[in-house]
Coordinates of C-alpha atoms in Angstrom, one line a residue:
Chain E
M1 CA -100.8 -187.6 29.5
T2 CA -101.4 -185.7 32.7
I3 CA -105.1 -186.0 32.2
A4 CA -104.9 -189.7 32.1
D5 CA -102.9 -189.8 35.3
T6 CA -105.1 -187.7 37.5
P7 CA -108.4 -189.3 38.0
G8 CA -110.4 -186.1 38.5
G9 CA -108.9 -184.2 35.6
A10 CA -107.9 -180.6 35.9
G11 CA -110.7 -178.1 36.2
G12 CA -113.4 -178.6 33.7
D13 CA -117.2 -178.3 33.7
V14 CA -119.1 -178.3 37.0
G15 CA -121.9 -180.3 35.5
V16 CA -119.6 -183.2 34.6
E17 CA -117.8 -183.2 38.0
P18 CA -119.6 -185.9 39.9
R19 CA -119.2 -188.5 37.2
R20 CA -115.4 -188.1 37.3
H21 CA -114.9 -189.6 40.8
P22 CA -115.0 -193.3 40.2
G23 CA -114.4 -195.6 43.2
P24 CA -110.9 -196.9 43.8
A25 CA -111.9 -200.3 42.3
A26 CA -112.8 -198.7 39.0
E27 CA -109.5 -196.9 38.8
P28 CA -107.2 -199.3 36.8
T29 CA -109.8 -200.1 34.1
R30 CA -110.7 -196.5 33.7
R31 CA -107.1 -195.5 33.3
K32 CA -106.7 -198.2 30.6
K33 CA -109.8 -197.0 28.8
R34 CA -108.5 -193.5 28.8
S35 CA -105.2 -194.4 27.2
W36 CA -107.2 -196.3 24.6
A37 CA -109.4 -193.3 24.1
F38 CA -106.3 -191.2 23.5
L39 CA -105.6 -193.2 20.5
G40 CA -108.9 -192.0 19.1
L41 CA -107.5 -188.4 19.1
T42 CA -104.5 -189.3 17.0
P43 CA -106.0 -189.0 13.5
F44 CA -107.2 -185.5 14.1
A45 CA -103.9 -184.6 15.9
F46 CA -101.9 -186.0 13.0
Y47 CA -104.1 -184.2 10.4
V48 CA -103.8 -180.9 12.1
L49 CA -100.1 -181.2 12.6
A50 CA -99.5 -182.2 8.9
F51 CA -101.8 -179.6 7.2
L52 CA -102.0 -176.7 9.7
A53 CA -99.0 -176.7 12.0
L54 CA -96.4 -177.8 9.6
P55 CA -97.4 -175.5 6.7
T56 CA -97.6 -172.6 9.1
I57 CA -94.2 -173.3 10.6
L58 CA -92.7 -173.9 7.1
A59 CA -94.2 -170.6 5.8
L60 CA -92.8 -168.6 8.7
A61 CA -89.4 -170.4 8.8
T62 CA -88.6 -170.1 5.1
G63 CA -88.3 -166.3 5.5
F64 CA -85.2 -167.0 7.6
F65 CA -83.3 -169.0 5.0
D66 CA -81.9 -168.1 1.6
T67 CA -81.8 -170.4 -1.4
D68 CA -78.7 -172.2 -0.3
G69 CA -80.4 -173.1 3.0
T70 CA -78.2 -170.9 5.2
I71 CA -79.8 -168.9 7.9
T72 CA -80.2 -165.2 7.0
L73 CA -82.0 -162.2 8.4
G74 CA -81.8 -160.5 5.0
N75 CA -85.4 -161.3 4.0
I76 CA -86.8 -160.0 7.3
A77 CA -84.7 -156.8 6.8
A78 CA -86.1 -156.5 3.3
L79 CA -89.6 -156.1 4.9
F80 CA -88.5 -152.6 5.7
D81 CA -87.6 -151.9 2.1
P82 CA -89.8 -148.9 1.0
V83 CA -91.5 -151.0 -1.7
I84 CA -92.7 -153.6 0.9
V85 CA -93.5 -150.9 3.5
N86 CA -95.7 -149.3 0.9
T87 CA -97.7 -152.5 0.2
F88 CA -98.2 -152.9 4.0
I89 CA -99.4 -149.3 4.2
S90 CA -101.8 -149.9 1.3
S91 CA -103.1 -153.1 2.9
F92 CA -103.5 -151.2 6.2
W93 CA -105.6 -148.3 4.9
L94 CA -107.7 -150.5 2.6
S95 CA -108.5 -152.9 5.5
A96 CA -109.0 -150.0 8.0
L97 CA -111.3 -148.0 5.7
T98 CA -113.5 -151.0 4.6
A99 CA -113.6 -152.2 8.3
V100 CA -114.8 -148.8 9.6
V101 CA -117.4 -148.2 6.8
G102 CA -118.4 -151.9 6.9
A103 CA -118.8 -151.8 10.7
I104 CA -120.9 -148.7 10.6
V105 CA -123.2 -149.7 7.8
G106 CA -123.5 -153.2 9.2
A107 CA -124.4 -151.8 12.6
V108 CA -127.1 -149.7 11.0
I109 CA -128.6 -152.9 9.4
C110 CA -128.5 -154.6 12.9
Y111 CA -130.2 -151.6 14.4
A112 CA -132.9 -151.8 11.7
M113 CA -133.4 -155.5 12.6
L114 CA -134.1 -154.7 16.2
G115 CA -137.7 -155.6 17.0
A116 CA -138.1 -157.9 13.9
R117 CA -139.4 -161.3 15.0
P118 CA -136.4 -163.7 15.5
E119 CA -138.1 -166.5 13.6
G120 CA -139.8 -164.2 11.0
R121 CA -139.1 -164.4 7.3
L122 CA -137.3 -161.1 7.2
R123 CA -134.8 -162.1 9.8
Q124 CA -134.2 -165.5 8.1
T125 CA -133.7 -163.8 4.7
I126 CA -131.3 -161.2 6.0
E127 CA -129.3 -163.8 7.9
S128 CA -129.0 -166.2 5.0
A129 CA -128.2 -163.4 2.6
S130 CA -125.5 -162.1 4.9
S131 CA -123.9 -165.5 5.2
V132 CA -123.9 -166.0 1.4
L133 CA -122.5 -162.5 0.7
A134 CA -119.9 -162.7 3.5
Q135 CA -118.6 -165.8 1.6
F136 CA -119.0 -164.1 -1.8
G137 CA -115.4 -162.8 -2.0
G138 CA -113.2 -163.9 -4.9
V139 CA -113.5 -164.3 -8.6
M140 CA -117.3 -164.2 -8.7
L141 CA -117.3 -160.9 -6.8
A142 CA -114.7 -159.5 -9.2
F143 CA -117.0 -160.4 -12.1
A144 CA -120.0 -158.7 -10.4
F145 CA -118.1 -155.5 -10.1
I146 CA -116.6 -155.7 -13.6
S147 CA -120.1 -156.1 -15.0
M148 CA -121.3 -153.3 -12.8
M149 CA -118.6 -150.7 -13.1
G150 CA -116.0 -151.9 -15.5
A151 CA -115.3 -149.6 -18.5
A152 CA -118.5 -151.0 -20.2
G153 CA -120.3 -151.9 -17.0
L154 CA -124.0 -151.3 -16.5
V155 CA -123.6 -148.5 -14.0
T156 CA -120.7 -146.8 -15.8
V157 CA -122.7 -146.7 -19.0
L158 CA -126.0 -145.6 -17.3
L159 CA -124.3 -142.7 -15.5
K160 CA -122.6 -141.6 -18.6
S161 CA -125.7 -141.7 -20.8
T162 CA -128.2 -140.2 -18.3
I163 CA -126.3 -137.6 -16.3
H164 CA -123.2 -137.4 -18.4
F165 CA -121.0 -138.4 -15.4
D166 CA -117.9 -140.4 -16.3
I167 CA -116.7 -142.2 -13.2
Y168 CA -113.5 -142.9 -15.2
A169 CA -112.8 -139.4 -16.3
D170 CA -109.3 -139.7 -14.8
G171 CA -108.7 -143.2 -16.0
V172 CA -110.1 -146.6 -15.0
W173 CA -109.4 -147.1 -11.3
L174 CA -111.4 -150.3 -10.7
Y175 CA -108.2 -152.4 -11.2
T176 CA -106.2 -150.5 -8.7
V177 CA -106.3 -150.5 -4.8
P178 CA -109.1 -147.8 -4.6
G179 CA -111.1 -150.1 -6.9
L180 CA -111.1 -152.7 -4.2
I181 CA -113.0 -150.6 -1.7
L182 CA -116.5 -151.2 -3.0
P183 CA -116.0 -155.0 -3.6
Y184 CA -114.5 -155.4 -0.2
L185 CA -117.4 -153.6 1.4
Y186 CA -119.7 -156.0 -0.4
F187 CA -118.4 -158.8 1.9
Q188 CA -117.5 -156.7 4.9
I189 CA -121.0 -155.3 5.6
P190 CA -122.6 -158.8 5.6
L191 CA -119.9 -160.1 7.9
M192 CA -120.6 -157.3 10.3
V193 CA -124.3 -158.2 10.3
I194 CA -123.4 -161.8 11.2
V195 CA -121.1 -161.0 14.0
F196 CA -122.8 -157.9 15.5
L197 CA -126.4 -159.0 15.4
P198 CA -126.1 -161.3 18.4
A199 CA -124.6 -158.5 20.5
M200 CA -127.4 -156.1 19.4
E201 CA -130.0 -158.7 20.4
G202 CA -128.3 -159.0 23.8
L203 CA -129.8 -155.5 24.6
K204 CA -132.5 -156.3 27.1
P205 CA -135.9 -154.6 26.8
Q206 CA -135.8 -154.2 30.6
W207 CA -132.9 -151.8 30.3
A208 CA -135.0 -149.6 28.0
E209 CA -137.9 -149.8 30.5
A210 CA -135.6 -149.0 33.4
N211 CA -134.3 -146.0 31.5
A212 CA -137.8 -144.8 30.8
T213 CA -138.9 -145.3 34.4
L214 CA -136.0 -143.3 35.6
G215 CA -137.0 -140.5 33.2
G216 CA -134.4 -141.1 30.5
T217 CA -135.1 -140.3 26.9
R218 CA -134.3 -142.4 23.9
F219 CA -131.1 -140.4 23.4
T220 CA -129.9 -141.2 27.0
Y221 CA -130.8 -144.8 26.4
W222 CA -128.6 -145.1 23.3
T223 CA -125.7 -142.9 24.6
R224 CA -125.5 -144.0 28.2
I225 CA -126.8 -147.6 28.2
A226 CA -126.6 -149.2 24.8
A227 CA -123.4 -147.6 23.6
P228 CA -121.2 -148.7 26.6
V229 CA -122.7 -152.2 26.5
L230 CA -122.2 -152.5 22.7
A231 CA -118.8 -150.9 22.5
P232 CA -116.7 -154.0 23.1
A233 CA -118.7 -156.0 20.6
F234 CA -118.6 -153.2 18.1
F235 CA -114.8 -152.7 18.3
G236 CA -114.3 -156.5 18.4
S237 CA -116.3 -156.9 15.2
L238 CA -114.4 -154.0 13.7
L239 CA -111.1 -155.8 14.3
L240 CA -112.5 -159.0 12.8
L241 CA -113.5 -157.0 9.7
F242 CA -110.0 -155.6 9.6
A243 CA -108.4 -159.0 9.8
N244 CA -110.9 -160.3 7.1
A245 CA -109.9 -157.6 4.6
F246 CA -106.2 -157.8 5.5
S247 CA -106.1 -161.5 4.7
A248 CA -108.4 -161.4 1.6
F249 CA -106.7 -162.5 -1.6
A250 CA -109.0 -163.9 -4.2
T251 CA -110.9 -160.7 -5.0
A252 CA -107.8 -158.6 -5.4
A253 CA -106.1 -161.4 -7.4
A254 CA -109.0 -161.5 -9.9
L255 CA -109.3 -157.7 -10.2
I256 CA -105.6 -156.7 -10.1
S257 CA -103.5 -158.6 -12.6
Q258 CA -100.7 -156.1 -12.9
G259 CA -98.5 -155.2 -10.0
S260 CA -98.7 -156.1 -6.3
Q261 CA -100.1 -153.2 -4.4
I262 CA -101.2 -155.1 -1.3
V263 CA -99.5 -157.7 0.8
P264 CA -101.4 -160.8 -0.3
L265 CA -100.6 -159.8 -4.0
Q266 CA -97.0 -159.3 -3.0
I267 CA -96.9 -162.9 -1.7
R268 CA -98.4 -164.1 -5.0
A269 CA -95.6 -162.3 -6.9
A270 CA -93.0 -163.8 -4.6
L271 CA -94.4 -167.3 -5.0
V272 CA -94.8 -167.1 -8.8
S273 CA -91.6 -165.3 -9.8
E274 CA -89.5 -166.7 -6.9
T275 CA -87.7 -163.4 -6.6
I276 CA -88.7 -160.0 -5.4
L277 CA -86.2 -157.2 -4.8
G278 CA -83.6 -159.7 -6.0
R279 CA -84.3 -162.0 -3.1
S280 CA -85.7 -165.6 -2.9
N281 CA -87.9 -166.9 0.0
M282 CA -89.4 -163.4 0.3
A283 CA -92.8 -165.0 0.5
G284 CA -91.9 -166.5 3.9
A285 CA -90.8 -163.1 5.2
L286 CA -94.1 -161.5 3.9
A287 CA -96.1 -164.3 5.4
L288 CA -94.4 -163.7 8.8
G289 CA -95.2 -160.0 8.6
M290 CA -98.8 -160.8 7.8
I291 CA -99.1 -163.3 10.7
V292 CA -97.6 -160.8 13.2
V293 CA -100.4 -158.3 12.2
M294 CA -103.1 -161.0 12.3
I295 CA -102.0 -162.3 15.7
I296 CA -102.0 -158.8 17.2
V297 CA -105.5 -158.0 15.7
M298 CA -107.0 -161.4 16.6
T299 CA -105.6 -161.2 20.2
A300 CA -107.2 -157.9 20.7
Y301 CA -110.4 -159.3 19.1
S302 CA -110.6 -162.3 21.6
F303 CA -109.9 -159.9 24.5
L304 CA -112.9 -157.7 23.4
Q305 CA -114.9 -160.8 22.7
K306 CA -114.5 -161.9 26.4
R307 CA -115.9 -158.6 27.5
T308 CA -118.8 -158.9 25.1
T309 CA -120.0 -162.3 26.3
R310 CA -120.4 -160.8 29.8
W311 CA -123.6 -159.1 28.6
Q312 CA -124.9 -161.9 26.5
R313 CA -125.9 -164.3 29.4
Chain Q
M1 CA -149.9 -147.1 22.4
S2 CA -149.4 -144.3 24.9
R3 CA -146.5 -141.8 24.8
A4 CA -144.8 -143.6 27.7
A5 CA -144.7 -146.8 25.6
T6 CA -143.0 -145.1 22.7
G7 CA -140.5 -143.7 25.1
V8 CA -139.6 -147.2 26.2
R9 CA -139.1 -148.5 22.7
S10 CA -135.5 -149.0 21.7
A11 CA -136.3 -150.6 18.3
P12 CA -136.9 -148.5 15.2
T13 CA -140.4 -148.1 13.8
A14 CA -141.5 -150.4 11.0
G15 CA -141.2 -147.5 8.6
T16 CA -137.6 -146.7 9.5
R17 CA -136.7 -150.4 9.3
R18 CA -138.2 -150.8 5.9
W19 CA -136.5 -147.7 4.6
I20 CA -133.0 -148.7 5.8
L21 CA -133.3 -152.2 4.6
A22 CA -134.7 -151.2 1.2
V23 CA -131.9 -148.7 0.4
I24 CA -129.1 -151.2 1.4
G25 CA -130.9 -154.1 -0.3
V26 CA -131.1 -152.1 -3.6
L27 CA -127.4 -151.2 -3.4
F28 CA -126.5 -154.8 -2.8
A29 CA -128.7 -156.0 -5.7
I30 CA -127.0 -153.7 -8.3
P31 CA -123.8 -155.8 -8.8
I32 CA -125.9 -159.1 -9.1
L33 CA -128.3 -157.4 -11.5
S34 CA -125.3 -156.1 -13.5
M35 CA -124.0 -159.7 -13.8
I36 CA -127.4 -160.9 -15.1
E37 CA -127.6 -157.9 -17.5
F38 CA -124.0 -158.7 -18.7
S39 CA -124.8 -162.4 -19.3
L40 CA -127.7 -161.3 -21.6
R41 CA -125.7 -158.9 -23.8
Q42 CA -125.5 -159.7 -27.4
G43 CA -121.9 -158.4 -27.7
L44 CA -120.2 -155.1 -28.2
A45 CA -122.9 -154.0 -30.7
G46 CA -125.6 -153.9 -28.0
G47 CA -129.0 -155.6 -27.8
Y48 CA -129.9 -158.6 -25.7
T49 CA -130.0 -162.4 -26.3
L50 CA -130.4 -165.6 -24.4
D51 CA -127.8 -167.3 -26.6
H52 CA -125.1 -167.4 -23.9
W53 CA -127.4 -169.2 -21.5
T54 CA -128.7 -171.7 -24.1
G55 CA -125.2 -172.2 -25.6
L56 CA -123.8 -173.3 -22.3
F57 CA -126.0 -176.3 -22.2
N58 CA -125.7 -177.1 -25.9
P59 CA -123.7 -180.4 -26.2
A60 CA -122.1 -179.1 -29.4
N61 CA -120.2 -176.6 -27.3
A62 CA -119.0 -179.2 -24.8
S63 CA -115.4 -179.0 -25.9
R64 CA -115.4 -175.2 -25.8
Y65 CA -116.5 -175.2 -22.2
Q66 CA -114.4 -178.2 -21.2
V67 CA -112.3 -176.1 -18.8
V68 CA -115.3 -175.0 -16.7
W69 CA -116.9 -178.5 -16.6
T70 CA -113.5 -180.0 -15.4
G71 CA -113.3 -177.3 -12.8
L72 CA -116.8 -177.9 -11.6
V73 CA -116.3 -181.7 -11.4
N74 CA -113.0 -181.1 -9.5
S75 CA -114.7 -178.8 -7.0
L76 CA -117.5 -181.3 -6.4
V77 CA -115.0 -184.1 -5.8
L78 CA -113.1 -181.7 -3.4
A79 CA -116.4 -180.9 -1.7
V80 CA -117.2 -184.5 -1.1
V81 CA -113.7 -185.4 0.3
T82 CA -113.7 -182.3 2.5
V83 CA -117.1 -183.2 3.9
A84 CA -115.7 -186.7 4.6
I85 CA -112.8 -185.2 6.5
V86 CA -115.1 -183.1 8.6
L87 CA -117.4 -186.0 9.3
F88 CA -114.9 -188.8 9.8
V89 CA -112.0 -186.9 11.4
L90 CA -113.3 -183.8 13.1
L91 CA -116.7 -185.0 14.3
P92 CA -115.5 -188.2 16.1
T93 CA -112.7 -186.2 17.7
M94 CA -115.2 -183.6 19.0
V95 CA -117.5 -186.3 20.4
L96 CA -114.6 -188.1 22.0
V97 CA -113.3 -185.0 23.6
Q98 CA -116.7 -184.1 24.9
L99 CA -117.1 -187.6 26.4
S100 CA -113.7 -188.5 27.7
F101 CA -111.5 -185.4 27.8
P102 CA -113.6 -182.4 29.0
S103 CA -110.4 -180.6 29.9
L104 CA -109.4 -180.6 26.2
V105 CA -112.5 -178.9 24.9
R106 CA -110.8 -175.4 25.1
L107 CA -107.7 -176.7 23.3
L108 CA -109.7 -178.2 20.5
E109 CA -111.7 -175.0 20.1
F110 CA -108.5 -173.0 20.0
I111 CA -107.0 -175.3 17.3
C112 CA -110.2 -175.1 15.2
I113 CA -110.2 -171.3 15.3
I114 CA -106.5 -171.0 14.2
P115 CA -107.3 -171.0 10.4
I116 CA -109.0 -167.6 10.9
T117 CA -105.7 -166.1 12.1
V118 CA -103.6 -168.0 9.6
P119 CA -105.0 -166.8 6.3
A120 CA -105.0 -169.1 3.2
I121 CA -102.5 -166.9 1.5
V122 CA -100.0 -167.5 4.3
L123 CA -100.8 -171.2 4.6
V124 CA -100.2 -171.7 0.9
V125 CA -96.6 -170.6 1.3
G126 CA -96.0 -173.6 3.6
L127 CA -98.4 -175.9 1.8
A128 CA -96.2 -176.0 -1.4
P129 CA -93.4 -178.1 0.3
V130 CA -96.0 -180.2 2.1
Y131 CA -97.8 -181.0 -1.1
S132 CA -94.6 -182.2 -2.8
V133 CA -94.5 -184.9 -0.1
V134 CA -98.3 -185.6 -0.4
A135 CA -97.8 -186.0 -4.2
Q136 CA -95.3 -188.8 -3.5
I137 CA -97.7 -190.7 -1.2
F138 CA -101.1 -190.1 -2.8
G139 CA -100.1 -189.0 -6.3
S140 CA -101.1 -185.6 -7.6
S141 CA -104.8 -186.1 -8.3
V142 CA -107.0 -183.2 -7.6
W143 CA -108.7 -184.7 -4.6
T144 CA -105.6 -184.3 -2.4
L145 CA -106.3 -180.6 -2.3
A146 CA -109.1 -181.5 0.1
F147 CA -106.5 -182.0 2.9
A148 CA -105.9 -178.3 2.8
Y149 CA -109.6 -177.5 2.4
G150 CA -110.4 -179.5 5.5
I151 CA -108.3 -177.0 7.4
T152 CA -109.9 -174.0 5.7
V153 CA -113.4 -175.1 6.7
L154 CA -112.3 -176.1 10.2
P155 CA -113.6 -172.9 12.0
Y156 CA -117.0 -173.0 10.2
A157 CA -117.5 -176.8 10.6
Y158 CA -116.4 -176.7 14.3
R159 CA -118.8 -173.9 15.1
T160 CA -121.9 -175.5 13.6
L161 CA -121.1 -178.9 15.0
Q162 CA -120.3 -177.5 18.5
S163 CA -123.5 -175.6 18.7
N164 CA -125.4 -178.8 18.1
L165 CA -123.1 -180.8 20.4
G166 CA -123.5 -178.3 23.2
A167 CA -127.3 -178.4 23.0
I168 CA -127.6 -182.2 23.6
D169 CA -126.3 -183.8 26.7
V170 CA -123.8 -186.2 25.2
I171 CA -122.6 -187.7 28.5
T172 CA -126.1 -188.5 29.8
L173 CA -127.2 -189.9 26.4
S174 CA -124.2 -192.1 26.1
E175 CA -124.3 -193.3 29.7
A176 CA -128.0 -194.1 29.4
A177 CA -127.3 -196.1 26.2
R178 CA -124.3 -197.8 27.9
S179 CA -126.3 -198.8 30.9
L180 CA -129.0 -200.3 28.6
G181 CA -126.2 -202.5 27.2
A182 CA -125.2 -200.7 24.1
G183 CA -121.6 -201.0 22.8
W184 CA -119.7 -197.8 21.9
G185 CA -120.4 -198.5 18.3
S186 CA -124.1 -198.3 18.7
V187 CA -123.8 -195.4 21.1
F188 CA -122.1 -193.5 18.3
W189 CA -124.2 -194.6 15.4
R190 CA -127.6 -195.1 16.9
V191 CA -127.7 -192.6 19.7
L192 CA -125.3 -189.7 19.0
I193 CA -125.4 -189.4 15.2
P194 CA -129.2 -189.2 15.0
N195 CA -129.2 -186.4 17.6
L196 CA -126.5 -184.5 15.8
R197 CA -128.2 -184.8 12.4
R198 CA -128.9 -181.1 12.2
G199 CA -125.3 -180.0 13.0
I200 CA -123.9 -182.6 10.6
L201 CA -126.2 -181.3 7.8
A202 CA -125.3 -177.7 8.5
A203 CA -121.5 -178.4 8.8
S204 CA -121.6 -180.3 5.5
F205 CA -123.4 -177.5 3.7
I206 CA -121.2 -174.8 4.9
S207 CA -118.1 -176.9 4.0
V208 CA -119.5 -177.4 0.5
A209 CA -120.2 -173.6 0.2
V210 CA -116.6 -172.7 1.3
V211 CA -115.0 -175.3 -1.0
L212 CA -117.0 -174.2 -4.1
G213 CA -115.8 -170.6 -3.5
E214 CA -112.2 -171.4 -2.8
F215 CA -109.6 -169.8 -5.1
T216 CA -106.4 -168.9 -3.2
I217 CA -105.0 -172.3 -2.5
A218 CA -106.0 -173.9 -5.8
S219 CA -104.7 -171.0 -7.8
L220 CA -101.3 -170.8 -6.1
L221 CA -100.7 -174.5 -6.0
S222 CA -101.6 -174.5 -9.8
R223 CA -104.6 -176.9 -9.4
Q224 CA -107.8 -176.5 -11.3
N225 CA -111.1 -176.0 -9.4
L226 CA -114.3 -174.1 -10.2
Q227 CA -113.0 -170.7 -9.3
T228 CA -109.7 -170.9 -11.1
S229 CA -111.4 -172.3 -14.2
I230 CA -114.0 -169.5 -14.4
L231 CA -111.2 -167.0 -14.2
L232 CA -109.5 -168.8 -17.0
M233 CA -112.7 -169.0 -19.0
S234 CA -113.4 -165.3 -18.5
Q235 CA -110.4 -164.6 -20.8
T236 CA -112.0 -166.5 -23.7
D237 CA -115.7 -166.2 -23.1
P238 CA -116.6 -163.7 -20.3
Y239 CA -120.3 -164.3 -20.7
V240 CA -120.1 -168.0 -19.9
A241 CA -117.8 -167.2 -16.9
V242 CA -120.4 -164.8 -15.5
I243 CA -123.2 -167.3 -16.1
I244 CA -121.3 -170.0 -14.2
A245 CA -120.6 -167.5 -11.4
L246 CA -124.3 -166.6 -11.2
L247 CA -125.3 -170.3 -11.0
A248 CA -122.7 -171.1 -8.4
L249 CA -123.9 -168.1 -6.3
A250 CA -127.5 -169.2 -6.6
F251 CA -126.5 -172.7 -5.6
V252 CA -124.6 -171.6 -2.5
F253 CA -127.5 -169.2 -1.6
V254 CA -130.0 -172.2 -1.7
L255 CA -127.5 -174.3 0.4
L256 CA -127.2 -171.6 3.1
L257 CA -131.0 -170.9 3.0
V258 CA -131.5 -174.6 3.8
I259 CA -129.0 -174.4 6.7
G260 CA -131.0 -171.4 8.0
G261 CA -134.2 -173.3 7.6
V262 CA -132.8 -176.4 9.3
G263 CA -131.5 -174.4 12.2
A264 CA -134.8 -172.5 12.7
A265 CA -136.8 -175.7 12.4
G266 CA -134.6 -177.3 15.1
Q267 CA -135.0 -174.3 17.4
K268 CA -138.8 -174.4 17.0
G269 CA -138.8 -178.1 17.7
R270 CA -136.7 -177.7 20.8
R271 CA -138.9 -174.9 22.1
K272 CA -142.0 -177.0 21.5
T273 CA -140.7 -180.0 23.4
R274 CA -139.6 -177.7 26.2
T275 CA -143.1 -176.2 26.7
Q276 CA -144.6 -179.7 26.5
S277 CA -142.5 -181.1 29.3

């Protein structure tokens, strides 16, 4: 409403500025048109309220109620039960490990892409492949890894028959949390390529030239120019990868059918069986715990993102 | 090139590049190749056959694979409704905000990025009660799930549409059309939409790709879509489940390849017009 009342609007783009100072005569009709235009925003506003805001609030709020509808902090307190704490720890190390490895391998791919023609076929293929594979989480990814390294998988059998190496000598670990590492990397690395490539391309050739003119070596270029410039983008991407792994559900759900070793699986258990640790509405409390982690990570991400864009102009 | 020139280079040599990309490419190909190998296996006895592939398209087996076909049809319906939500709810809002409420651009962007922070597994906890109301209003047909999917695709659709919207001068275009006597209807349909064709195409394709791969919400709300049905199928006929997964993957790859092509063609076009002027 405030925008409709003030003719100039608050702040905004400089380029649009001159058009937003209509003469005094135009004022009443313009105001009328604005309030009509506001009506045009209602479908989207209503949609987002009903299917984004409401479910999020409901998800977070149910954690504070028990089955009778009375307010309780019991579910939140249950987040500190050793069983739940352990699932959070598993989620943390799985996300952190796949984020760090994914970020490093992804950055190496981005480095390899430096100097490739931006409109060349190689670039096109890598970008399309990355966007497909970053989306490839879930049931299909689980199938791929079962065919590859399930008990009768191609790689499992080949390793056993050729070099007599049994990857499952100590029992099959594909269907446990360590088994998720490789499948997660399969979508983490491509995501890193997508988010980090623009930053890598922001490195200006002039900086390398300036470095060479001033007598710097390739080593000084990478350590003293490229690394500081790329650091915010790299750590920002790392956080995004962490968030991506932390919130991933489908791959784990398809691979791990027994037990709930990570937080998203614990939420599944809470939703399906209604009770965990003898409590109802535990799903809401777990959702709250997840959201808190996600908000911290994504806030740090957007902070780093702001520093990144400084170099991309 | 002289030694000085090689000192200036920050990019790897062509040899290094090829080596890095080849190693990683091979590693990434192994799981896909394993899926293909698995789909050709005769059975536990060993040996290879095309039977699983041909059997899938044999009408005699239609009832056996009913689950998968139902799931596929459901997912296609969901994809269409989701694209409709993107094009008829999100897109007009974005254009309207750009035209009349420049100060709301940031807010809209913030709203559209929220689904990244609120993962599907969290959203689904709150969606269960919402859907009990939705079922009363619209019934419990499968297409209603698209309301949730519209939210899931919001960040992707917003980003692709916004990059197109930002590249054309919406205000100048619409004011030019208005001063030539066009009504708002024709400004939207005959001036803005044709200019946004590329963004619309890309946003639709990415939405289709995301919807076809969606598992979390469908699974936990006990609805049947492509992903939940291939998981179900894998318990009775793992070969067919893997074949469907391969086909879906190939389809999504082609979709995204087309998006890449559309984007690159647009960039080239823009560059060309810029040099001409």
